[in-house]
């Protein structure tokens, strides 16, 4: 049988495959095989939509609350819904026997291909091949091609292609399934069909266009109805090409949307599938050219890492802050598509060094919701801006206040009341963005204001305790959510320290270098010198919990919690909670859900020396159960830094394959976005040792034994760097149109390098 | 708590109730609680559409094939879809705790009422009451009223009422779920909403209108959006009234349908719910006035019988033959809504004697498809008209040719190839209709032609065997489908005998009394005297298999099949197939699936004397496993006739409660239509002993001991009869505007009775 799509398929190291259809794995595969372009996210369902498939079509930033406890990412009508029927039997998993089946996600070009051989009840076989993609070139396009061939005798097929309106959002226990849209309009164009739906709460319009062309031999025709007949001789092939377009009223005036869709569809039909595909592939080639990480000697690691990067690339969006990236990307409905600190701390760095405009978009998302953050602060009696723990369209707090357990009991959710570090995390990301991009325009328009308003929040949030002469931050939850309502969480307090430091530094800088803009801003937000003076007073007095023995106490009283030692960590890098401890009592013990102090070591690398890092890492490692996807890769990065490469490699392996091995059992409701991002960080910040110390890019690699070489690109302050690292040297080069130089640290030695020149820095012996 | 709908609720003997919500029973309850008016059938789902509910909205005669092996009754968009949400929790089974729950189907007035008390996760209670109906007065209306009251504190509700487009037809193994419609148009009226869908195969348009009014205290308002907010104080009640209208392009020109819906909706809104309800109730009162059967002394039997009659009444339709009644009524998708011999033989008699226009409609359904029946005959090399074993919209054969077993094996279905008796069954029904109504207009327009064309078919179907000097009908399946491809099935051959006899009789009558119409018809169908002569030759020579010992052999060679005796029939009126016999071998035994010879005894009562009936009844009873819902009530009727009242009562009980006890395990896909009809027959033809002998109405009752009196109405040859029977006498009266008389037989004595006069005929001692 001819393989129709082999010409588009990349080599094996770029492919994630399934070799058989497994009903149980279906929902996870749909997440893994998701396609997207930052605007549209589309779950990797099979085109025939088998009985228990979970179609998911999401648009970044498009939320609706109707029928739900809190607003959620809307599951929109599903375009991928191609029913092919012959003799009353549907070509589909569950309806025909499957003699052969393979699907491959081509990560290089964002293509999902499939080859299935079906056998019907009368033992006649049909060859089925498909290719589909969500265009990376034009964010409004989804395209699909399906080739069918009867292998044993002539056959007549009914092809049905309805935009599937049956879709609902997954039901939570107390909500049931929710439909977030209603049909607003339908009509027929000469080249296809039109469907518009409106969200129920906010009346957002989403308009679909669809055109289908059927090719058979040398003839081709538009399918002018949702059902069409195809007669094929034995071994004759028909090729069904469908192009979908999706627009929202965000993009276009409501009244104009229909002609826009119509025009767009005609244009796409004229362009043809092949050209749309070609442009899509070219866009992906450009993306990978700027982002790919190659690992010689470890093709498995390279592929896993790419899988993580692929899923980041399909949800990254350059824009004006319309949306950010949710905790499950756009590949599922987990966490209702909400934005957490995951966005700024775990996901943003990948984009910062590869697609800085996506990072900017994520920060603009926060900036455009700064007013809401100020309202949140005000409503709780604080000043400045307090970002919500969970954020969606408006920037209001969208954390559900409670959830119901299957046993009927009510779980109070307190993260939004107490997990305040997110506000410092956003400020941290703004600062990182500034350092990595030197994008002063962003800072003047948004960044300084964000840093000042967050600092202002913390100044009002911290309370001075005259007894110990410290500023304390009480009643918080740190990253480790096992311990609620704690005082002086080291992570939170240190991030506040950083936030205030950054604010003071930025204040000086802005006043000095941009006096006009400073005057405008200080007038706008009423910032006075005295307030900055207060920040300066607070900074040295923040309780940081660094004890004399070098140990950092996670929060006040942590050391007095019940000791529980986890064993066999070498065998089980992700240890189970000992059975003797009930889940409700876990807060009484020293067990830690995820990197907390270790997170701090990771985010503020120049605040601690190696000895302190080692001490704290091993101390908390023995207490951490990694019951969060945010934990493993951070441990990998720190383990690499302190020289325990074997352990680092083990945690990297866990993190990089998290959604391939279905480690947390909930890949079905979407990819773990934070882990995707921090896996890249573990490779680049951890093994390749690329870090920013005092605003200087530093490379201090410690590669796993198996890795012969790691090579990657970086964007740094407007330059494109190319870096290749092996066990003996670091090769660096950067590109610039002007004659230019850069100062970077390699193996802890500051080097000045010129543009367009390759440098080889050898590792010192024993270094 | 006030019971809002108690004023409309009938007394207990008219109610079928559920007292708790049982997820497992949900699909069966939906069938049992179905509402309808002959045009619309609507499954008794709960308004919130719980997770695994199976909404079903059907229009009689509306079939579509797309995606299915054979055409099927279309499951249309579901209007009953009211989501009420408070604080992110849905008032619904599965989403809130249920503290109290009761639903009642009021069979007297076709009302489904409900009272549920919900408790949310925060232990706050909500009172929920609902009433809904499918108007018996105006076939286009479905109406619903829901009252909600927060019992513990003030609450805000979001009410969402989307016409539910998610609906699909149930998937058969090889088909998967099928969607048979697409959205054609949506719009908003000032008093409500409009939605039109089109079926995929035939492009039939179905247009919905919807208007919703929300009343709270003394204020009321139209809900102008699909979602609306209601704020209520503690113990304050809001009442949500929704009126739906459904039109099809059958009723109206496609272009005119929208203004029709709009006008209709405005008119209905002006009328108001209460008046629509009042008229609906009045229509039901008229229906029962003409059809009710009262059984003194056995309220349980009376209620069960009414349950059967209720389900017949909601699918009976007066019309021009647009549709007939499918094997599962309009309450589910079993048998894909197809029309079998069940319609004419099992269902039609109820209507014949209660609503003759519905019976006429069922025969018109066949008449309008007579051409197709002639094509079927022709395609198989026969003459005349051969009705399809399964029939749907067009009258073509729609029996699926095969089905796939769960083990993957293929089951060949041969009923359409061989179960030819349906053609004689239709002719039989035409004859019965004529005798009971004397509707000569129907006969001249349709009936004679049907009887002649069916007779013509049989003349070509029967083959003369010179060896035995008999006309034989080979290669058939009788009612007993365990035995395929048999020769000279006694039932089939006797019905053919009847068909030919009727044709000869009708030929004489028509020629004599209606010579003009005869000439027109004989010219049209080319009927010549010689052909009738051939029928006359065949009649006495048809092989009838009545043996000398009085036993009727079910088919040639039946007596030589392996003997299997069923035991414990007194304990188990529906005996299991002995485990020693494999299902595939059942055709090699004498086991009979359902009444076959007994069916013959029943349908042709004056052909056999009591002795023959007794002999054959007991002989086959010991061999019949009743693996068909068509069997029990027929056995009840014959058992009553031969005087075994105890046994008759046992089979009546089985039949009358079949869909209440879920005997066959498939009530979830609809009510057993044939059993509904033949249960009524068992009561009236069996116990009340009302039969037609030689075109004379005869009453020869044999009541079960528990029944003190049975009283009922009958339509007979244009008169309304009222009959009351107890163990000692028969009371008869008939009504006529003219001075008139009737001849009927009571206790085997011919009586002449005058109109408007009550007669009491005492039972003879020992009679």
XYZ file of C-alpha atoms in Angstrom, chain B residues 468 472-474 480 483-490 493 543-547 551-563 586-592 597 619-620 623:
43
model
C -49.747 -34.417 -3.083
C -47.412 -25.383 -1.112
C -45.609 -22.357 0.249
C -42.002 -23.293 0.730
C -41.680 -18.808 15.413
C -37.170 -22.388 12.636
C -35.919 -20.775 9.466
C -36.516 -21.871 5.890
C -39.419 -24.197 6.544
C -42.110 -25.413 4.170
C -45.838 -24.978 4.628
C -45.889 -23.134 7.897
C -49.450 -23.693 9.114
C -50.616 -21.010 4.818
C -51.596 -27.332 2.497
C -52.873 -26.551 6.004
C -51.094 -29.271 8.007
C -54.133 -30.134 10.105
C -53.539 -33.771 10.959
C -52.970 -31.630 15.808
C -51.667 -28.960 13.500
C -48.081 -29.516 12.452
C -46.371 -26.116 12.637
C -44.567 -26.833 9.385
C -43.607 -29.831 7.298
C -41.477 -32.084 9.428
C -41.932 -30.245 12.721
C -43.147 -33.390 14.442
C -39.896 -35.101 13.525
C -37.772 -32.441 15.228
C -36.065 -33.338 18.483
C -38.507 -33.376 21.410
C -32.619 -24.648 18.852
C -33.932 -24.921 15.290
C -33.280 -28.655 15.385
C -35.704 -29.086 18.270
C -39.433 -28.689 18.719
C -38.880 -25.609 20.893
C -41.004 -22.736 19.663
C -49.899 -22.418 15.680
C -49.338 -29.362 22.810
C -47.472 -26.210 21.816
C -42.819 -26.406 23.660
